[in-house]
């Protein structure tokens, strides 16, 4: 996978990826079942690895 990585060991945090085993179409179905707007679910991903949102 192209987004393989993790956190530095010194951070003592755990990566949580609840949708890791799902394909894009399956993630979109989950989003639709949660009531997320179809326009948002179907958009093309914004490019750029330096623009990732990180939640700690």
PDB file of N, CA, C and O in Angstrom, chain B, residues numbered from 101:
ATOM      1  N   UNK B 101       0.835  -1.180   0.000  1.00  0.00           N
ATOM      2  CA  UNK B 101       0.000   0.000   0.000  1.00  0.00           C
ATOM      3  C   UNK B 101       0.874   1.236   0.000  1.00  0.00           C
ATOM      4  O   UNK B 101       1.964   1.210   0.572  1.00  0.00           O
ATOM      5  N   UNK B 102       0.434   2.318  -0.622  1.00  0.00           N
ATOM      6  CA  UNK B 102       1.272   3.503  -0.771  1.00  0.00           C
ATOM      7  C   UNK B 102       1.368   4.368   0.480  1.00  0.00           C
ATOM      8  O   UNK B 102       2.259   5.214   0.563  1.00  0.00           O
ATOM      9  N   UNK B 103       0.495   4.187   1.439  1.00  0.00           N
ATOM     10  CA  UNK B 103       0.529   4.997   2.660  1.00  0.00           C
ATOM     11  C   UNK B 103       1.011   4.186   3.855  1.00  0.00           C
ATOM     12  O   UNK B 103       0.504   4.337   4.966  1.00  0.00           O
ATOM     13  N   UNK B 104       1.984   3.336   3.619  1.00  0.00           N
ATOM     14  CA  UNK B 104       2.511   2.503   4.694  1.00  0.00           C
ATOM     15  C   UNK B 104       3.484   3.338   5.510  1.00  0.00           C
ATOM     16  O   UNK B 104       4.287   4.093   4.963  1.00  0.00           O
ATOM     17  N   UNK B 105       3.402   3.197   6.780  1.00  0.00           N
ATOM     18  CA  UNK B 105       4.297   3.955   7.652  1.00  0.00           C
ATOM     19  C   UNK B 105       3.903   3.719   9.082  1.00  0.00           C
ATOM     20  O   UNK B 105       3.450   2.633   9.446  1.00  0.00           O
ATOM     21  N   UNK B 106       4.071   4.700   9.862  1.00  0.00           N
ATOM     22  CA  UNK B 106       3.715   4.598  11.259  1.00  0.00           C
ATOM     23  C   UNK B 106       4.194   5.825  11.991  1.00  0.00           C
ATOM     24  O   UNK B 106       4.546   6.841  11.392  1.00  0.00           O
ATOM     25  N   UNK B 107       4.196   5.706  13.280  1.00  0.00           N
ATOM     26  CA  UNK B 107       4.641   6.795  14.128  1.00  0.00           C
ATOM     27  C   UNK B 107       6.030   6.492  14.658  1.00  0.00           C
ATOM     28  O   UNK B 107       6.390   5.326  14.821  1.00  0.00           O
ATOM     29  N   UNK B 108       6.810   7.521  14.928  1.00  0.00           N
ATOM     30  CA  UNK B 108       8.124   7.280  15.537  1.00  0.00           C
ATOM     31  C   UNK B 108       7.974   6.607  16.899  1.00  0.00           C
ATOM     32  O   UNK B 108       7.024   6.886  17.631  1.00  0.00           O
ATOM     33  N   UNK B 109       8.901   5.729  17.234  1.00  0.00           N
ATOM     34  CA  UNK B 109       8.838   4.978  18.491  1.00  0.00           C
ATOM     35  C   UNK B 109       8.770   5.878  19.719  1.00  0.00           C
ATOM     36  O   UNK B 109       8.114   5.528  20.700  1.00  0.00           O
ATOM     37  N   UNK B 110       9.434   7.024  19.683  1.00  0.00           N
ATOM     38  CA  UNK B 110       9.472   7.878  20.866  1.00  0.00           C
ATOM     39  C   UNK B 110       8.110   8.484  21.205  1.00  0.00           C
ATOM     40  O   UNK B 110       7.926   8.990  22.312  1.00  0.00           O
ATOM     41  N   UNK B 111       7.162   8.445  20.285  1.00  0.00           N
ATOM     42  CA  UNK B 111       5.852   9.042  20.523  1.00  0.00           C
ATOM     43  C   UNK B 111       4.963   8.180  21.412  1.00  0.00           C
ATOM     44  O   UNK B 111       4.013   8.691  22.004  1.00  0.00           O
ATOM     45  N   UNK B 112       5.248   6.898  21.518  1.00  0.00           N
ATOM     46  CA  UNK B 112       4.484   5.983  22.384  1.00  0.00           C
ATOM     47  C   UNK B 112       2.981   6.043  22.098  1.00  0.00           C
ATOM     48  O   UNK B 112       2.163   6.049  23.018  1.00  0.00           O
ATOM     49  N   UNK B 113       2.637   6.088  20.822  1.00  0.00           N
ATOM     50  CA  UNK B 113       1.241   6.107  20.403  1.00  0.00           C
ATOM     51  C   UNK B 113       0.957   4.906  19.521  1.00  0.00           C
ATOM     52  O   UNK B 113       1.877   4.274  19.002  1.00  0.00           O
ATOM     53  N   UNK B 114      -0.317   4.596  19.354  1.00  0.00           N
ATOM     54  CA  UNK B 114      -0.736   3.472  18.529  1.00  0.00           C
ATOM     55  C   UNK B 114      -1.557   3.994  17.348  1.00  0.00           C
ATOM     56  O   UNK B 114      -2.426   4.848  17.525  1.00  0.00           O
ATOM     57  N   UNK B 115      -1.286   3.489  16.161  1.00  0.00           N
ATOM     58  CA  UNK B 115      -2.054   3.855  14.974  1.00  0.00           C
ATOM     59  C   UNK B 115      -3.349   3.044  14.978  1.00  0.00           C
ATOM     60  O   UNK B 115      -3.320   1.820  15.111  1.00  0.00           O
ATOM     61  N   UNK B 116      -4.483   3.731  14.829  1.00  0.00           N
ATOM     62  CA  UNK B 116      -5.792   3.082  14.799  1.00  0.00           C
ATOM     63  C   UNK B 116      -6.340   3.229  13.382  1.00  0.00           C
ATOM     64  O   UNK B 116      -6.558   4.344  12.908  1.00  0.00           O
ATOM     65  N   UNK B 117      -6.562   2.101  12.710  1.00  0.00           N
ATOM     66  CA  UNK B 117      -7.038   2.108  11.327  1.00  0.00           C
ATOM     67  C   UNK B 117      -8.243   1.175  11.183  1.00  0.00           C
ATOM     68  O   UNK B 117      -8.103   0.060  10.678  1.00  0.00           O
ATOM     69  N   UNK B 118      -9.429   1.622  11.623  1.00  0.00           N
ATOM     70  CA  UNK B 118     -10.598   0.733  11.600  1.00  0.00           C
ATOM     71  C   UNK B 118     -11.071   0.333  10.203  1.00  0.00           C
ATOM     72  O   UNK B 118     -11.762  -0.675  10.060  1.00  0.00           O
ATOM     73  N   UNK B 119     -10.720   1.089   9.183  1.00  0.00           N
ATOM     74  CA  UNK B 119     -11.175   0.788   7.821  1.00  0.00           C
ATOM     75  C   UNK B 119     -10.068   0.213   6.950  1.00  0.00           C
ATOM     76  O   UNK B 119     -10.227   0.118   5.733  1.00  0.00           O
ATOM     77  N   UNK B 120      -8.959  -0.168   7.548  1.00  0.00           N
ATOM     78  CA  UNK B 120      -7.778  -0.619   6.810  1.00  0.00           C
ATOM     79  C   UNK B 120      -8.058  -1.797   5.873  1.00  0.00           C
ATOM     80  O   UNK B 120      -7.503  -1.852   4.776  1.00  0.00           O
ATOM     81  N   UNK B 121      -8.900  -2.726   6.284  1.00  0.00           N
ATOM     82  CA  UNK B 121      -9.145  -3.939   5.501  1.00  0.00           C
ATOM     83  C   UNK B 121     -10.177  -3.735   4.386  1.00  0.00           C
ATOM     84  O   UNK B 121     -10.424  -4.648   3.598  1.00  0.00           O
ATOM     85  N   UNK B 122     -10.778  -2.547   4.316  1.00  0.00           N
ATOM     86  CA  UNK B 122     -11.825  -2.299   3.327  1.00  0.00           C
ATOM     87  C   UNK B 122     -11.264  -1.664   2.061  1.00  0.00           C
ATOM     88  O   UNK B 122     -10.285  -0.918   2.103  1.00  0.00           O
ATOM     89  N   UNK B 123     -11.902  -1.974   0.934  1.00  0.00           N
ATOM     90  CA  UNK B 123     -11.578  -1.330  -0.330  1.00  0.00           C
ATOM     91  C   UNK B 123     -12.350  -0.012  -0.422  1.00  0.00           C
ATOM     92  O   UNK B 123     -13.274   0.223   0.357  1.00  0.00           O
ATOM     93  N   UNK B 124     -11.970   0.851  -1.375  1.00  0.00           N
ATOM     94  CA  UNK B 124     -12.587   2.176  -1.490  1.00  0.00           C
ATOM     95  C   UNK B 124     -14.102   2.108  -1.623  1.00  0.00           C
ATOM     96  O   UNK B 124     -14.818   2.888  -0.995  1.00  0.00           O
ATOM     97  N   UNK B 125     -14.595   1.177  -2.440  1.00  0.00           N
ATOM     98  CA  UNK B 125     -16.045   1.088  -2.616  1.00  0.00           C
ATOM     99  C   UNK B 125     -16.737   0.683  -1.322  1.00  0.00           C
ATOM    100  O   UNK B 125     -17.855   1.122  -1.052  1.00  0.00           O
ATOM    101  N   UNK B 126     -16.085  -0.147  -0.525  1.00  0.00           N
ATOM    102  CA  UNK B 126     -16.658  -0.567   0.753  1.00  0.00           C
ATOM    103  C   UNK B 126     -16.656   0.585   1.760  1.00  0.00           C
ATOM    104  O   UNK B 126     -17.601   0.738   2.534  1.00  0.00           O
ATOM    105  N   UNK B 127     -15.610   1.381   1.747  1.00  0.00           N
ATOM    106  CA  UNK B 127     -15.555   2.555   2.626  1.00  0.00           C
ATOM    107  C   UNK B 127     -16.655   3.537   2.241  1.00  0.00           C
ATOM    108  O   UNK B 127     -17.285   4.143   3.108  1.00  0.00           O
ATOM    109  N   UNK B 128     -16.884   3.692   0.940  1.00  0.00           N
ATOM    110  CA  UNK B 128     -17.957   4.585   0.485  1.00  0.00           C
ATOM    111  C   UNK B 128     -19.328   4.078   0.938  1.00  0.00           C
ATOM    112  O   UNK B 128     -20.193   4.874   1.300  1.00  0.00           O
ATOM    113  N   UNK B 129     -19.528   2.763   0.919  1.00  0.00           N
ATOM    114  CA  UNK B 129     -20.804   2.204   1.400  1.00  0.00           C
ATOM    115  C   UNK B 129     -20.985   2.461   2.889  1.00  0.00           C
ATOM    116  O   UNK B 129     -22.085   2.784   3.338  1.00  0.00           O
ATOM    117  N   UNK B 130     -19.913   2.320   3.652  1.00  0.00           N
ATOM    118  CA  UNK B 130     -19.982   2.616   5.091  1.00  0.00           C
ATOM    119  C   UNK B 130     -20.352   4.086   5.284  1.00  0.00           C
ATOM    120  O   UNK B 130     -21.214   4.415   6.099  1.00  0.00           O
ATOM    121  N   UNK B 131     -19.697   4.963   4.530  1.00  0.00           N
ATOM    122  CA  UNK B 131     -20.002   6.389   4.626  1.00  0.00           C
ATOM    123  C   UNK B 131     -21.444   6.697   4.267  1.00  0.00           C
ATOM    124  O   UNK B 131     -22.094   7.503   4.933  1.00  0.00           O
ATOM    125  N   UNK B 132     -21.947   6.061   3.221  1.00  0.00           N
ATOM    126  CA  UNK B 132     -23.341   6.267   2.812  1.00  0.00           C
ATOM    127  C   UNK B 132     -24.299   5.801   3.897  1.00  0.00           C
ATOM    128  O   UNK B 132     -25.315   6.449   4.150  1.00  0.00           O
ATOM    129  N   UNK B 133     -23.984   4.687   4.537  1.00  0.00           N
ATOM    130  CA  UNK B 133     -24.853   4.180   5.607  1.00  0.00           C
ATOM    131  C   UNK B 133     -24.836   5.101   6.827  1.00  0.00           C
ATOM    132  O   UNK B 133     -25.746   5.061   7.656  1.00  0.00           O
ATOM    133  N   UNK B 134     -23.793   5.931   6.932  1.00  0.00           N
ATOM    134  CA  UNK B 134     -23.691   6.895   8.028  1.00  0.00           C
ATOM    135  C   UNK B 134     -24.329   8.232   7.665  1.00  0.00           C
ATOM    136  O   UNK B 134     -24.356   9.154   8.480  1.00  0.00           O
ATOM    137  N   UNK B 135     -24.842   8.335   6.433  1.00  0.00           N
ATOM    138  CA  UNK B 135     -25.513   9.550   6.009  1.00  0.00           C
ATOM    139  C   UNK B 135     -24.589  10.628   5.460  1.00  0.00           C
ATOM    140  O   UNK B 135     -24.989  11.787   5.355  1.00  0.00           O
ATOM    141  N   UNK B 136     -23.364  10.263   5.108  1.00  0.00           N
ATOM    142  CA  UNK B 136     -22.433  11.230   4.525  1.00  0.00           C
ATOM    143  C   UNK B 136     -22.860  11.521   3.090  1.00  0.00           C
ATOM    144  O   UNK B 136     -23.207  10.610   2.339  1.00  0.00           O
ATOM    145  N   UNK B 137     -22.831  12.797   2.720  1.00  0.00           N
ATOM    146  CA  UNK B 137     -23.288  13.239   1.408  1.00  0.00           C
ATOM    147  C   UNK B 137     -22.566  12.506   0.276  1.00  0.00           C
ATOM    148  O   UNK B 137     -21.348  12.334   0.322  1.00  0.00           O
ATOM    149  N   UNK B 138     -23.315  12.078  -0.734  1.00  0.00           N
ATOM    150  CA  UNK B 138     -22.762  11.325  -1.864  1.00  0.00           C
ATOM    151  C   UNK B 138     -21.698  12.118  -2.617  1.00  0.00           C
ATOM    152  O   UNK B 138     -20.745  11.535  -3.135  1.00  0.00           O
ATOM    153  N   UNK B 139     -21.850  13.440  -2.683  1.00  0.00           N
ATOM    154  CA  UNK B 139     -20.857  14.273  -3.367  1.00  0.00           C
ATOM    155  C   UNK B 139     -19.506  14.198  -2.647  1.00  0.00           C
ATOM    156  O   UNK B 139     -18.458  14.180  -3.293  1.00  0.00           O
ATOM    157  N   UNK B 140     -19.529  14.154  -1.343  1.00  0.00           N
ATOM    158  CA  UNK B 140     -18.298  14.042  -0.567  1.00  0.00           C
ATOM    159  C   UNK B 140     -17.696  12.648  -0.709  1.00  0.00           C
ATOM    160  O   UNK B 140     -16.479  12.506  -0.823  1.00  0.00           O
ATOM    161  N   UNK B 141     -18.539  11.625  -0.703  1.00  0.00           N
ATOM    162  CA  UNK B 141     -18.057  10.245  -0.807  1.00  0.00           C
ATOM    163  C   UNK B 141     -17.440   9.936  -2.164  1.00  0.00           C
ATOM    164  O   UNK B 141     -16.516   9.127  -2.255  1.00  0.00           O
ATOM    165  N   UNK B 142     -17.940  10.570  -3.215  1.00  0.00           N
ATOM    166  CA  UNK B 142     -17.484  10.246  -4.556  1.00  0.00           C
ATOM    167  C   UNK B 142     -16.375  11.119  -5.102  1.00  0.00           C
ATOM    168  O   UNK B 142     -15.929  10.926  -6.233  1.00  0.00           O
ATOM    169  N   UNK B 143     -15.922  12.086  -4.304  1.00  0.00           N
ATOM    170  CA  UNK B 143     -14.900  13.001  -4.834  1.00  0.00           C
ATOM    171  C   UNK B 143     -13.545  12.323  -4.972  1.00  0.00           C
ATOM    172  O   UNK B 143     -13.259  11.324  -4.311  1.00  0.00           O
ATOM    173  N   UNK B 144     -12.718  12.888  -5.846  1.00  0.00           N
ATOM    174  CA  UNK B 144     -11.367  12.377  -6.065  1.00  0.00           C
ATOM    175  C   UNK B 144     -10.500  12.787  -4.872  1.00  0.00           C
ATOM    176  O   UNK B 144     -10.579  13.935  -4.433  1.00  0.00           O
ATOM    177  N   UNK B 145      -9.682  11.887  -4.340  1.00  0.00           N
ATOM    178  CA  UNK B 145      -8.835  12.232  -3.194  1.00  0.00           C
ATOM    179  C   UNK B 145      -7.902  13.399  -3.517  1.00  0.00           C
ATOM    180  O   UNK B 145      -7.363  13.489  -4.619  1.00  0.00           O
ATOM    181  N   UNK B 146      -7.724  14.276  -2.554  1.00  0.00           N
ATOM    182  CA  UNK B 146      -6.816  15.412  -2.731  1.00  0.00           C
ATOM    183  C   UNK B 146      -5.389  14.906  -2.671  1.00  0.00           C
ATOM    184  O   UNK B 146      -5.031  14.209  -1.721  1.00  0.00           O
ATOM    185  N   UNK B 147      -4.558  15.236  -3.658  1.00  0.00           N
ATOM    186  CA  UNK B 147      -3.189  14.700  -3.703  1.00  0.00           C
ATOM    187  C   UNK B 147      -2.240  15.393  -2.734  1.00  0.00           C
ATOM    188  O   UNK B 147      -2.500  16.499  -2.259  1.00  0.00           O
ATOM    189  N   UNK B 148      -1.153  14.724  -2.460  1.00  0.00           N
ATOM    190  CA  UNK B 148      -0.074  15.332  -1.708  1.00  0.00           C
ATOM    191  C   UNK B 148       0.158  14.722  -0.344  1.00  0.00           C
ATOM    192  O   UNK B 148      -0.608  14.987   0.582  1.00  0.00           O
ATOM    193  N   UNK B 149       1.199  13.907  -0.191  1.00  0.00           N
ATOM    194  CA  UNK B 149       1.474  13.282   1.102  1.00  0.00           C
ATOM    195  C   UNK B 149       1.806  14.304   2.182  1.00  0.00           C
ATOM    196  O   UNK B 149       1.632  14.020   3.367  1.00  0.00           O
ATOM    197  N   UNK B 150       2.281  15.484   1.799  1.00  0.00           N
ATOM    198  CA  UNK B 150       2.607  16.505   2.784  1.00  0.00           C
ATOM    199  C   UNK B 150       1.388  17.224   3.314  1.00  0.00           C
ATOM    200  O   UNK B 150       1.509  18.055   4.214  1.00  0.00           O
ATOM    201  N   UNK B 151       0.221  16.928   2.782  1.00  0.00           N
ATOM    202  CA  UNK B 151      -0.998  17.610   3.187  1.00  0.00           C
ATOM    203  C   UNK B 151      -1.915  16.719   4.010  1.00  0.00           C
ATOM    204  O   UNK B 151      -3.116  16.977   4.096  1.00  0.00           O
ATOM    205  N   UNK B 152      -1.369  15.686   4.609  1.00  0.00           N
ATOM    206  CA  UNK B 152      -2.174  14.759   5.411  1.00  0.00           C
ATOM    207  C   UNK B 152      -2.657  15.446   6.686  1.00  0.00           C
ATOM    208  O   UNK B 152      -1.972  16.303   7.243  1.00  0.00           O
ATOM    209  N   UNK B 153      -3.833  15.057   7.131  1.00  0.00           N
ATOM    210  CA  UNK B 153      -4.362  15.548   8.404  1.00  0.00           C
ATOM    211  C   UNK B 153      -3.991  14.522   9.457  1.00  0.00           C
ATOM    212  O   UNK B 153      -4.263  13.332   9.302  1.00  0.00           O
ATOM    213  N   UNK B 154      -3.379  14.982  10.512  1.00  0.00           N
ATOM    214  CA  UNK B 154      -2.947  14.067  11.568  1.00  0.00           C
ATOM    215  C   UNK B 154      -3.652  14.431  12.860  1.00  0.00           C
ATOM    216  O   UNK B 154      -3.660  15.592  13.270  1.00  0.00           O
ATOM    217  N   UNK B 155      -4.233  13.452  13.485  1.00  0.00           N
ATOM    218  CA  UNK B 155      -4.916  13.650  14.759  1.00  0.00           C
ATOM    219  C   UNK B 155      -4.154  12.860  15.808  1.00  0.00           C
ATOM    220  O   UNK B 155      -3.993  11.645  15.692  1.00  0.00           O
ATOM    221  N   UNK B 156      -3.699  13.541  16.802  1.00  0.00           N
ATOM    222  CA  UNK B 156      -2.943  12.883  17.873  1.00  0.00           C
ATOM    223  C   UNK B 156      -3.734  12.917  19.152  1.00  0.00           C
ATOM    224  O   UNK B 156      -3.274  12.415  20.177  1.00  0.00           O
TER     225      UNK B 156
END
